[in-house]
Amino acid sequence: MQNSTDNGGQLQITNKGFQFLLQDVNTQVWAFLLQYLDMAELGSLELGENYSVDTLTQTQLQMLEDLRDYGIVYQRKKHSKRYYPTRLATTLTSGKSALATVAGKYNHMMQETNIDDTTDTESVDQGFIILETNYKLYAYTDSPLQIAVLNLFVQLQSRFRNMVTGVITRDSIRNALMKGITAEQIIYYLQSHAHPQMRKETPVLPLTVVDQIRLWEMERNRLKPTPSYLYHEFNVQADFDAAEKYARDLGVLLWSNNQKRTMAITEAGHENVKGFVKRRLQRA
């Protein structure tokens, strides 16, 4: 999050934040843990051995409570001065299987504490998105989080008790691209949250929609801003033709229009072309 100057200093989600929301639960848990504790170091500790909390920073001490709830470390008491890495801690860096276990422990913890998070976890596990070849999308969820994520790249149209409908458009994808979200991240999110009925098909997502999302991204990336100088109002066509040829030979010509006697020169080539034009006009 960062303070937005446009909205009176209110907190606004960053590009990295949008990208984080589109990741799967396992990757999110992994990224969350790495923010607070060196998990590679934790994974190198010996299983069952006890270690002192005196070497941990204040932030790591706070994170230790979450690690205890996840089952990554064990403490005899809440304020114990020693902690024990569990088998999950020593295998956490080995792959997604361990991460899935962490996510499973998190879901179990949510249920034990009576936190209403079942909608999100069930939606992620089972899949809730149906995407048609006409770009229409149906999401069987009433989770505010899932709906907010979809709103990043889908033009939502209707909302019902347990379903929202929308359509993927050029403008909705462009809005997502402007937030730093890539086409591949959108496609991955749609595929990883596809409804079980869609998973029966091969490929899972309609190729027409997938290809169009990529084309919309390419369309936006084909234009690249370049600092330049605009030359125009040449009184004589021969002067313009000579300056254009000189700039082209130097490799600093970005664009030109012969009929309007206008051309764009790179910032690096401006001084050379300007000098050439002045010398030619002086000779004339």
PDB file of C-alpha atoms in Angstrom:
ATOM      1  CA  MET A   1       0.000   0.000   0.000  1.00  0.00           C
ATOM      2  CA  GLN A   2       1.061   3.606  -0.520  1.00  0.00           C
ATOM      3  CA  ASN A   3      -0.352   7.084   0.080  1.00  0.00           C
ATOM      4  CA  SER A   4      -2.064   8.494  -2.996  1.00  0.00           C
ATOM      5  CA  THR A   5      -1.503  12.147  -3.864  1.00  0.00           C
ATOM      6  CA  ASP A   6      -4.604  12.141  -6.081  1.00  0.00           C
ATOM      7  CA  ASN A   7      -7.007  11.007  -3.348  1.00  0.00           C
ATOM      8  CA  GLY A   8      -5.954  13.329  -0.540  1.00  0.00           C
ATOM      9  CA  GLY A   9      -3.251  11.068   0.845  1.00  0.00           C
ATOM     10  CA  GLN A  10      -5.501   8.020   1.258  1.00  0.00           C
ATOM     11  CA  LEU A  11      -3.959   4.571   1.133  1.00  0.00           C
ATOM     12  CA  GLN A  12      -3.978   3.014  -2.316  1.00  0.00           C
ATOM     13  CA  ILE A  13      -2.925  -0.445  -3.425  1.00  0.00           C
ATOM     14  CA  THR A  14       0.276  -0.591  -5.485  1.00  0.00           C
ATOM     15  CA  ASN A  15       1.073  -2.567  -8.649  1.00  0.00           C
ATOM     16  CA  LYS A  16       2.785  -5.234  -6.556  1.00  0.00           C
ATOM     17  CA  GLY A  17      -0.329  -5.428  -4.413  1.00  0.00           C
ATOM     18  CA  PHE A  18      -2.531  -6.111  -7.438  1.00  0.00           C
ATOM     19  CA  GLN A  19      -0.132  -8.793  -8.627  1.00  0.00           C
ATOM     20  CA  PHE A  20      -0.158 -10.383  -5.165  1.00  0.00           C
ATOM     21  CA  LEU A  21      -3.967 -10.647  -5.220  1.00  0.00           C
ATOM     22  CA  LEU A  22      -3.879 -12.674  -8.447  1.00  0.00           C
ATOM     23  CA  GLN A  23      -1.506 -15.296  -7.049  1.00  0.00           C
ATOM     24  CA  ASP A  24      -2.665 -18.625  -5.680  1.00  0.00           C
ATOM     25  CA  VAL A  25      -2.990 -19.159  -1.935  1.00  0.00           C
ATOM     26  CA  ASN A  26       0.231 -21.167  -1.629  1.00  0.00           C
ATOM     27  CA  THR A  27       2.301 -18.436  -3.258  1.00  0.00           C
ATOM     28  CA  GLN A  28       0.637 -15.773  -1.121  1.00  0.00           C
ATOM     29  CA  VAL A  29       1.436 -17.671   2.089  1.00  0.00           C
ATOM     30  CA  TRP A  30       5.029 -18.105   0.939  1.00  0.00           C
ATOM     31  CA  ALA A  31       5.426 -14.405   0.168  1.00  0.00           C
ATOM     32  CA  PHE A  32       3.786 -13.476   3.470  1.00  0.00           C
ATOM     33  CA  LEU A  33       6.197 -15.611   5.488  1.00  0.00           C
ATOM     34  CA  LEU A  34       9.260 -14.288   3.689  1.00  0.00           C
ATOM     35  CA  GLN A  35       8.318 -10.744   4.690  1.00  0.00           C
ATOM     36  CA  TYR A  36       9.025 -11.492   8.324  1.00  0.00           C
ATOM     37  CA  LEU A  37      11.398 -14.402   8.720  1.00  0.00           C
ATOM     38  CA  ASP A  38      14.275 -15.924   6.812  1.00  0.00           C
ATOM     39  CA  MET A  39      12.600 -19.228   5.972  1.00  0.00           C
ATOM     40  CA  ALA A  40      15.731 -20.594   4.287  1.00  0.00           C
ATOM     41  CA  GLU A  41      17.514 -20.196   7.626  1.00  0.00           C
ATOM     42  CA  LEU A  42      14.589 -21.766   9.468  1.00  0.00           C
ATOM     43  CA  GLY A  43      14.601 -24.718   7.079  1.00  0.00           C
ATOM     44  CA  SER A  44      18.283 -25.349   7.847  1.00  0.00           C
ATOM     45  CA  LEU A  45      17.578 -25.825  11.561  1.00  0.00           C
ATOM     46  CA  GLU A  46      17.447 -29.367  12.879  1.00  0.00           C
ATOM     47  CA  LEU A  47      14.095 -30.984  13.450  1.00  0.00           C
ATOM     48  CA  GLY A  48      13.130 -31.186  17.121  1.00  0.00           C
ATOM     49  CA  GLU A  49      16.071 -29.116  18.387  1.00  0.00           C
ATOM     50  CA  ASN A  50      15.278 -26.139  20.610  1.00  0.00           C
ATOM     51  CA  TYR A  51      16.444 -22.609  19.818  1.00  0.00           C
ATOM     52  CA  SER A  52      16.444 -19.385  21.782  1.00  0.00           C
ATOM     53  CA  VAL A  53      14.135 -16.492  20.897  1.00  0.00           C
ATOM     54  CA  ASP A  54      16.759 -14.025  22.177  1.00  0.00           C
ATOM     55  CA  THR A  55      18.404 -13.921  18.729  1.00  0.00           C
ATOM     56  CA  LEU A  56      15.174 -12.871  16.961  1.00  0.00           C
ATOM     57  CA  THR A  57      14.217  -9.294  16.189  1.00  0.00           C
ATOM     58  CA  GLN A  58      11.031  -7.728  17.506  1.00  0.00           C
ATOM     59  CA  THR A  59       9.308  -8.261  14.146  1.00  0.00           C
ATOM     60  CA  GLN A  60      10.387 -11.902  14.072  1.00  0.00           C
ATOM     61  CA  LEU A  61       9.085 -12.387  17.610  1.00  0.00           C
ATOM     62  CA  GLN A  62       5.683 -11.156  16.483  1.00  0.00           C
ATOM     63  CA  MET A  63       5.814 -13.426  13.467  1.00  0.00           C
ATOM     64  CA  LEU A  64       6.739 -16.350  15.701  1.00  0.00           C
ATOM     65  CA  GLU A  65       3.200 -16.339  17.082  1.00  0.00           C
ATOM     66  CA  ASP A  66       1.773 -16.821  13.581  1.00  0.00           C
ATOM     67  CA  LEU A  67       4.331 -19.518  12.806  1.00  0.00           C
ATOM     68  CA  ARG A  68       3.225 -21.331  15.938  1.00  0.00           C
ATOM     69  CA  ASP A  69      -0.415 -21.187  14.804  1.00  0.00           C
ATOM     70  CA  TYR A  70       0.560 -22.477  11.352  1.00  0.00           C
ATOM     71  CA  GLY A  71       2.376 -25.437  12.930  1.00  0.00           C
ATOM     72  CA  ILE A  72       5.742 -24.358  11.577  1.00  0.00           C
ATOM     73  CA  VAL A  73       7.308 -24.025  15.047  1.00  0.00           C
ATOM     74  CA  TYR A  74       6.372 -25.417  18.435  1.00  0.00           C
ATOM     75  CA  GLN A  75       6.518 -23.676  21.832  1.00  0.00           C
ATOM     76  CA  ARG A  76       5.589 -25.293  25.128  1.00  0.00           C
ATOM     77  CA  LYS A  77       3.969 -22.062  26.293  1.00  0.00           C
ATOM     78  CA  LYS A  78       3.019 -18.835  24.564  1.00  0.00           C
ATOM     79  CA  HIS A  79       5.844 -16.835  26.161  1.00  0.00           C
ATOM     80  CA  SER A  80       8.412 -19.609  26.204  1.00  0.00           C
ATOM     81  CA  LYS A  81      12.017 -18.576  25.586  1.00  0.00           C
ATOM     82  CA  ARG A  82      12.689 -21.605  23.380  1.00  0.00           C
ATOM     83  CA  TYR A  83      11.067 -22.778  20.164  1.00  0.00           C
ATOM     84  CA  TYR A  84      11.290 -25.992  18.171  1.00  0.00           C
ATOM     85  CA  PRO A  85      11.188 -26.182  14.341  1.00  0.00           C
ATOM     86  CA  THR A  86       8.672 -28.787  13.177  1.00  0.00           C
ATOM     87  CA  ARG A  87       8.984 -31.071  10.173  1.00  0.00           C
ATOM     88  CA  LEU A  88       6.898 -28.603   8.209  1.00  0.00           C
ATOM     89  CA  ALA A  89       9.497 -25.883   8.883  1.00  0.00           C
ATOM     90  CA  THR A  90      12.387 -28.000   7.609  1.00  0.00           C
ATOM     91  CA  THR A  91      10.564 -28.889   4.380  1.00  0.00           C
ATOM     92  CA  LEU A  92       8.878 -25.570   3.677  1.00  0.00           C
ATOM     93  CA  THR A  93      11.392 -24.577   1.006  1.00  0.00           C
ATOM     94  CA  SER A  94      11.169 -27.932  -0.790  1.00  0.00           C
ATOM     95  CA  GLY A  95       8.059 -27.241  -2.875  1.00  0.00           C
ATOM     96  CA  LYS A  96       4.358 -26.494  -3.017  1.00  0.00           C
ATOM     97  CA  SER A  97       3.328 -29.562  -1.048  1.00  0.00           C
ATOM     98  CA  ALA A  98       4.562 -27.974   2.143  1.00  0.00           C
ATOM     99  CA  LEU A  99       2.956 -24.686   1.230  1.00  0.00           C
ATOM    100  CA  ALA A 100      -0.342 -26.426   0.653  1.00  0.00           C
ATOM    101  CA  THR A 101      -0.040 -27.858   4.151  1.00  0.00           C
ATOM    102  CA  VAL A 102       0.491 -24.370   5.532  1.00  0.00           C
ATOM    103  CA  ALA A 103      -2.589 -23.126   3.693  1.00  0.00           C
ATOM    104  CA  GLY A 104      -4.535 -26.118   4.999  1.00  0.00           C
ATOM    105  CA  LYS A 105      -3.495 -25.353   8.562  1.00  0.00           C
ATOM    106  CA  TYR A 106      -4.532 -21.734   8.019  1.00  0.00           C
ATOM    107  CA  ASN A 107      -7.973 -22.803   6.802  1.00  0.00           C
ATOM    108  CA  HIS A 108      -8.338 -25.148   9.777  1.00  0.00           C
ATOM    109  CA  MET A 109      -7.325 -22.344  12.123  1.00  0.00           C
ATOM    110  CA  MET A 110      -9.954 -20.050  10.574  1.00  0.00           C
ATOM    111  CA  GLN A 111     -12.633 -22.677  11.202  1.00  0.00           C
ATOM    112  CA  GLU A 112     -11.519 -23.247  14.798  1.00  0.00           C
ATOM    113  CA  THR A 113     -11.678 -19.529  15.562  1.00  0.00           C
ATOM    114  CA  ASN A 114     -15.096 -19.257  13.869  1.00  0.00           C
ATOM    115  CA  ILE A 115     -13.830 -16.746  11.312  1.00  0.00           C
ATOM    116  CA  ASP A 116     -16.115 -16.702   8.303  1.00  0.00           C
ATOM    117  CA  ASP A 117     -13.530 -17.463   5.627  1.00  0.00           C
ATOM    118  CA  THR A 118     -15.071 -20.656   4.286  1.00  0.00           C
ATOM    119  CA  THR A 119     -16.409 -19.056   1.151  1.00  0.00           C
ATOM    120  CA  ASP A 120     -12.969 -17.983  -0.014  1.00  0.00           C
ATOM    121  CA  THR A 121     -11.226 -21.290   0.710  1.00  0.00           C
ATOM    122  CA  GLU A 122     -13.939 -23.383  -0.872  1.00  0.00           C
ATOM    123  CA  SER A 123     -13.973 -21.167  -3.939  1.00  0.00           C
ATOM    124  CA  VAL A 124     -10.218 -21.506  -4.370  1.00  0.00           C
ATOM    125  CA  ASP A 125     -10.236 -25.274  -3.883  1.00  0.00           C
ATOM    126  CA  GLN A 126     -13.240 -26.061  -6.063  1.00  0.00           C
ATOM    127  CA  GLY A 127     -13.069 -23.293  -8.665  1.00  0.00           C
ATOM    128  CA  PHE A 128     -15.888 -20.868  -9.246  1.00  0.00           C
ATOM    129  CA  ILE A 129     -15.339 -19.154 -12.622  1.00  0.00           C
ATOM    130  CA  ILE A 130     -17.072 -20.016 -15.891  1.00  0.00           C
ATOM    131  CA  LEU A 131     -15.807 -18.183 -18.977  1.00  0.00           C
ATOM    132  CA  GLU A 132     -17.586 -18.387 -22.326  1.00  0.00           C
ATOM    133  CA  THR A 133     -16.253 -17.840 -25.834  1.00  0.00           C
ATOM    134  CA  ASN A 134     -18.261 -14.589 -26.069  1.00  0.00           C
ATOM    135  CA  TYR A 135     -16.139 -13.160 -23.198  1.00  0.00           C
ATOM    136  CA  LYS A 136     -18.987 -13.428 -20.681  1.00  0.00           C
ATOM    137  CA  LEU A 137     -17.929 -14.516 -17.207  1.00  0.00           C
ATOM    138  CA  TYR A 138     -19.960 -16.113 -14.418  1.00  0.00           C
ATOM    139  CA  ALA A 139     -18.426 -16.327 -10.932  1.00  0.00           C
ATOM    140  CA  TYR A 140     -20.241 -18.452  -8.350  1.00  0.00           C
ATOM    141  CA  THR A 141     -19.087 -16.629  -5.230  1.00  0.00           C
ATOM    142  CA  ASP A 142     -20.331 -14.100  -2.718  1.00  0.00           C
ATOM    143  CA  SER A 143     -16.874 -13.379  -1.324  1.00  0.00           C
ATOM    144  CA  PRO A 144     -16.157  -9.621  -1.370  1.00  0.00           C
ATOM    145  CA  LEU A 145     -12.468 -10.394  -1.867  1.00  0.00           C
ATOM    146  CA  GLN A 146     -12.989 -12.606  -4.917  1.00  0.00           C
ATOM    147  CA  ILE A 147     -15.427 -10.098  -6.421  1.00  0.00           C
ATOM    148  CA  ALA A 148     -12.951  -7.260  -5.864  1.00  0.00           C
ATOM    149  CA  VAL A 149     -10.189  -9.255  -7.564  1.00  0.00           C
ATOM    150  CA  LEU A 150     -12.421  -9.980 -10.563  1.00  0.00           C
ATOM    151  CA  ASN A 151     -13.272  -6.303 -10.769  1.00  0.00           C
ATOM    152  CA  LEU A 152      -9.607  -5.631 -11.540  1.00  0.00           C
ATOM    153  CA  PHE A 153      -9.945  -7.031 -15.073  1.00  0.00           C
ATOM    154  CA  VAL A 154     -13.654  -7.793 -15.586  1.00  0.00           C
ATOM    155  CA  GLN A 155     -16.467  -5.347 -16.291  1.00  0.00           C
ATOM    156  CA  LEU A 156     -18.981  -6.574 -13.725  1.00  0.00           C
ATOM    157  CA  GLN A 157     -22.619  -6.275 -14.774  1.00  0.00           C
ATOM    158  CA  SER A 158     -24.869  -8.070 -12.286  1.00  0.00           C
ATOM    159  CA  ARG A 159     -24.567  -9.351  -8.754  1.00  0.00           C
ATOM    160  CA  PHE A 160     -26.781 -11.972  -7.165  1.00  0.00           C
ATOM    161  CA  ARG A 161     -26.773 -13.717  -3.810  1.00  0.00           C
ATOM    162  CA  ASN A 162     -24.104 -16.260  -4.700  1.00  0.00           C
ATOM    163  CA  MET A 163     -23.041 -15.210  -8.208  1.00  0.00           C
ATOM    164  CA  VAL A 164     -21.737 -12.259 -10.189  1.00  0.00           C
ATOM    165  CA  THR A 165     -21.713 -11.838 -13.948  1.00  0.00           C
ATOM    166  CA  GLY A 166     -19.535  -9.705 -16.132  1.00  0.00           C
ATOM    167  CA  VAL A 167     -17.701  -9.478 -19.409  1.00  0.00           C
ATOM    168  CA  ILE A 168     -14.023  -9.196 -20.313  1.00  0.00           C
ATOM    169  CA  THR A 169     -13.552  -6.165 -22.538  1.00  0.00           C
ATOM    170  CA  ARG A 170     -10.692  -4.251 -24.088  1.00  0.00           C
ATOM    171  CA  ASP A 171     -11.149  -1.432 -21.574  1.00  0.00           C
ATOM    172  CA  SER A 172     -11.294  -3.760 -18.557  1.00  0.00           C
ATOM    173  CA  ILE A 173      -8.047  -5.463 -19.610  1.00  0.00           C
ATOM    174  CA  ARG A 174      -6.387  -2.112 -20.292  1.00  0.00           C
ATOM    175  CA  ASN A 175      -7.339  -0.929 -16.796  1.00  0.00           C
ATOM    176  CA  ALA A 176      -5.667  -4.024 -15.366  1.00  0.00           C
ATOM    177  CA  LEU A 177      -2.558  -3.504 -17.501  1.00  0.00           C
ATOM    178  CA  MET A 178      -2.315   0.096 -16.269  1.00  0.00           C
ATOM    179  CA  LYS A 179      -2.210  -1.256 -12.695  1.00  0.00           C
ATOM    180  CA  GLY A 180       0.804  -3.390 -13.562  1.00  0.00           C
ATOM    181  CA  ILE A 181      -1.065  -6.675 -14.032  1.00  0.00           C
ATOM    182  CA  THR A 182       0.103  -8.762 -16.987  1.00  0.00           C
ATOM    183  CA  ALA A 183      -1.973 -10.803 -19.421  1.00  0.00           C
ATOM    184  CA  GLU A 184      -0.349 -14.021 -18.219  1.00  0.00           C
ATOM    185  CA  GLN A 185      -1.320 -13.273 -14.619  1.00  0.00           C
ATOM    186  CA  ILE A 186      -4.945 -12.757 -15.658  1.00  0.00           C
ATOM    187  CA  ILE A 187      -4.966 -15.981 -17.678  1.00  0.00           C
ATOM    188  CA  TYR A 188      -3.351 -17.907 -14.821  1.00  0.00           C
ATOM    189  CA  TYR A 189      -5.918 -16.594 -12.355  1.00  0.00           C
ATOM    190  CA  LEU A 190      -8.834 -17.565 -14.596  1.00  0.00           C
ATOM    191  CA  GLN A 191      -7.398 -21.028 -15.176  1.00  0.00           C
ATOM    192  CA  SER A 192      -6.512 -21.760 -11.555  1.00  0.00           C
ATOM    193  CA  HIS A 193     -10.005 -20.712 -10.414  1.00  0.00           C
ATOM    194  CA  ALA A 194     -11.926 -22.331 -13.249  1.00  0.00           C
ATOM    195  CA  HIS A 195     -15.155 -24.147 -12.353  1.00  0.00           C
ATOM    196  CA  PRO A 196     -14.925 -27.985 -12.246  1.00  0.00           C
ATOM    197  CA  GLN A 197     -17.250 -28.097 -15.244  1.00  0.00           C
ATOM    198  CA  MET A 198     -14.711 -26.116 -17.278  1.00  0.00           C
ATOM    199  CA  ARG A 199     -11.860 -28.361 -16.185  1.00  0.00           C
ATOM    200  CA  LYS A 200     -13.490 -31.207 -18.090  1.00  0.00           C
ATOM    201  CA  GLU A 201     -12.597 -29.391 -21.330  1.00  0.00           C
ATOM    202  CA  THR A 202      -9.188 -29.190 -23.017  1.00  0.00           C
ATOM    203  CA  PRO A 203      -7.985 -26.503 -22.982  1.00  0.00           C
ATOM    204  CA  VAL A 204      -9.675 -25.241 -19.849  1.00  0.00           C
ATOM    205  CA  LEU A 205     -10.162 -21.653 -21.082  1.00  0.00           C
ATOM    206  CA  PRO A 206     -11.529 -20.674 -24.521  1.00  0.00           C
ATOM    207  CA  LEU A 207      -8.571 -20.036 -26.805  1.00  0.00           C
ATOM    208  CA  THR A 208     -10.315 -17.098 -28.452  1.00  0.00           C
ATOM    209  CA  VAL A 209     -10.495 -15.250 -25.126  1.00  0.00           C
ATOM    210  CA  VAL A 210      -6.952 -16.184 -24.090  1.00  0.00           C
ATOM    211  CA  ASP A 211      -5.485 -15.032 -27.410  1.00  0.00           C
ATOM    212  CA  GLN A 212      -7.458 -11.796 -27.326  1.00  0.00           C
ATOM    213  CA  ILE A 213      -6.228 -10.936 -23.824  1.00  0.00           C
ATOM    214  CA  ARG A 214      -2.654 -11.374 -25.044  1.00  0.00           C
ATOM    215  CA  LEU A 215      -3.364  -9.271 -28.153  1.00  0.00           C
ATOM    216  CA  TRP A 216      -4.765  -6.460 -26.020  1.00  0.00           C
ATOM    217  CA  GLU A 217      -1.562  -6.490 -24.002  1.00  0.00           C
ATOM    218  CA  MET A 218       0.562  -6.425 -27.179  1.00  0.00           C
ATOM    219  CA  GLU A 219      -1.558  -3.573 -28.489  1.00  0.00           C
ATOM    220  CA  ARG A 220      -0.749  -1.489 -25.428  1.00  0.00           C
ATOM    221  CA  ASN A 221       2.939  -2.370 -25.451  1.00  0.00           C
ATOM    222  CA  ARG A 222       3.515  -1.591 -29.133  1.00  0.00           C
ATOM    223  CA  LEU A 223       3.682   2.149 -28.379  1.00  0.00           C
ATOM    224  CA  LYS A 224       6.727   3.359 -26.475  1.00  0.00           C
ATOM    225  CA  PRO A 225       7.210   7.004 -25.438  1.00  0.00           C
ATOM    226  CA  THR A 226      10.553   8.458 -26.499  1.00  0.00           C
ATOM    227  CA  PRO A 227      11.867  11.969 -25.686  1.00  0.00           C
ATOM    228  CA  SER A 228      12.197  13.796 -29.008  1.00  0.00           C
ATOM    229  CA  TYR A 229      12.215  17.142 -30.826  1.00  0.00           C
ATOM    230  CA  LEU A 230       9.649  18.126 -33.462  1.00  0.00           C
ATOM    231  CA  TYR A 231      10.880  19.912 -36.602  1.00  0.00           C
ATOM    232  CA  HIS A 232       8.236  21.622 -38.750  1.00  0.00           C
ATOM    233  CA  GLU A 233       7.383  24.766 -40.738  1.00  0.00           C
ATOM    234  CA  PHE A 234      10.058  24.270 -43.403  1.00  0.00           C
ATOM    235  CA  ASN A 235       9.420  26.949 -46.041  1.00  0.00           C
ATOM    236  CA  VAL A 236      11.199  25.065 -48.811  1.00  0.00           C
ATOM    237  CA  GLN A 237      10.663  21.384 -49.595  1.00  0.00           C
ATOM    238  CA  ALA A 238      14.330  20.957 -50.518  1.00  0.00           C
ATOM    239  CA  ASP A 239      15.396  22.122 -47.032  1.00  0.00           C
ATOM    240  CA  PHE A 240      13.118  19.578 -45.409  1.00  0.00           C
ATOM    241  CA  ASP A 241      14.294  16.764 -47.703  1.00  0.00           C
ATOM    242  CA  ALA A 242      17.934  17.542 -46.952  1.00  0.00           C
ATOM    243  CA  ALA A 243      17.365  17.672 -43.177  1.00  0.00           C
ATOM    244  CA  GLU A 244      15.345  14.446 -43.271  1.00  0.00           C
ATOM    245  CA  LYS A 245      18.083  12.643 -45.215  1.00  0.00           C
ATOM    246  CA  TYR A 246      20.739  13.940 -42.826  1.00  0.00           C
ATOM    247  CA  ALA A 247      18.781  12.730 -39.789  1.00  0.00           C
ATOM    248  CA  ARG A 248      18.111   9.354 -41.398  1.00  0.00           C
ATOM    249  CA  ASP A 249      21.776   8.877 -42.233  1.00  0.00           C
ATOM    250  CA  LEU A 250      22.677   9.647 -38.605  1.00  0.00           C
ATOM    251  CA  GLY A 251      20.057   7.172 -37.378  1.00  0.00           C
ATOM    252  CA  VAL A 252      18.235   9.762 -35.265  1.00  0.00           C
ATOM    253  CA  LEU A 253      15.032  10.074 -37.321  1.00  0.00           C
ATOM    254  CA  LEU A 254      12.000   8.732 -35.418  1.00  0.00           C
ATOM    255  CA  TRP A 255       9.188   9.778 -37.739  1.00  0.00           C
ATOM    256  CA  SER A 256       8.571  12.077 -40.689  1.00  0.00           C
ATOM    257  CA  ASN A 257       5.738  13.329 -42.869  1.00  0.00           C
ATOM    258  CA  ASN A 258       6.939  14.555 -46.231  1.00  0.00           C
ATOM    259  CA  GLN A 259       3.707  16.313 -47.193  1.00  0.00           C
ATOM    260  CA  LYS A 260       3.499  18.306 -43.949  1.00  0.00           C
ATOM    261  CA  ARG A 261       7.288  18.833 -43.855  1.00  0.00           C
ATOM    262  CA  THR A 262       7.387  17.575 -40.265  1.00  0.00           C
ATOM    263  CA  MET A 263       9.728  15.143 -38.556  1.00  0.00           C
ATOM    264  CA  ALA A 264      10.632  13.939 -35.062  1.00  0.00           C
ATOM    265  CA  ILE A 265      14.291  13.663 -34.010  1.00  0.00           C
ATOM    266  CA  THR A 266      15.708  11.796 -31.023  1.00  0.00           C
ATOM    267  CA  GLU A 267      16.938  13.787 -28.066  1.00  0.00           C
ATOM    268  CA  ALA A 268      20.504  12.659 -28.703  1.00  0.00           C
ATOM    269  CA  GLY A 269      20.465  13.777 -32.340  1.00  0.00           C
ATOM    270  CA  HIS A 270      18.816  17.148 -31.796  1.00  0.00           C
ATOM    271  CA  GLU A 271      22.010  19.241 -31.622  1.00  0.00           C
ATOM    272  CA  ASN A 272      23.466  17.740 -34.823  1.00  0.00           C
ATOM    273  CA  VAL A 273      20.286  18.172 -36.850  1.00  0.00           C
ATOM    274  CA  LYS A 274      19.728  21.691 -35.510  1.00  0.00           C
ATOM    275  CA  GLY A 275      23.259  22.665 -36.521  1.00  0.00           C
ATOM    276  CA  PHE A 276      22.775  21.187 -39.990  1.00  0.00           C
ATOM    277  CA  VAL A 277      19.522  23.120 -40.535  1.00  0.00           C
ATOM    278  CA  LYS A 278      21.079  26.409 -39.366  1.00  0.00           C
ATOM    279  CA  ARG A 279      24.109  26.011 -41.653  1.00  0.00           C
ATOM    280  CA  ARG A 280      21.894  25.237 -44.637  1.00  0.00           C
ATOM    281  CA  LEU A 281      19.670  28.255 -43.977  1.00  0.00           C
ATOM    282  CA  GLN A 282      22.705  30.535 -43.605  1.00  0.00           C
ATOM    283  CA  ARG A 283      24.080  29.377 -46.943  1.00  0.00           C
ATOM    284  CA  ALA A 284      20.699  30.042 -48.534  1.00  0.00           C
TER     285      ALA A 284
END
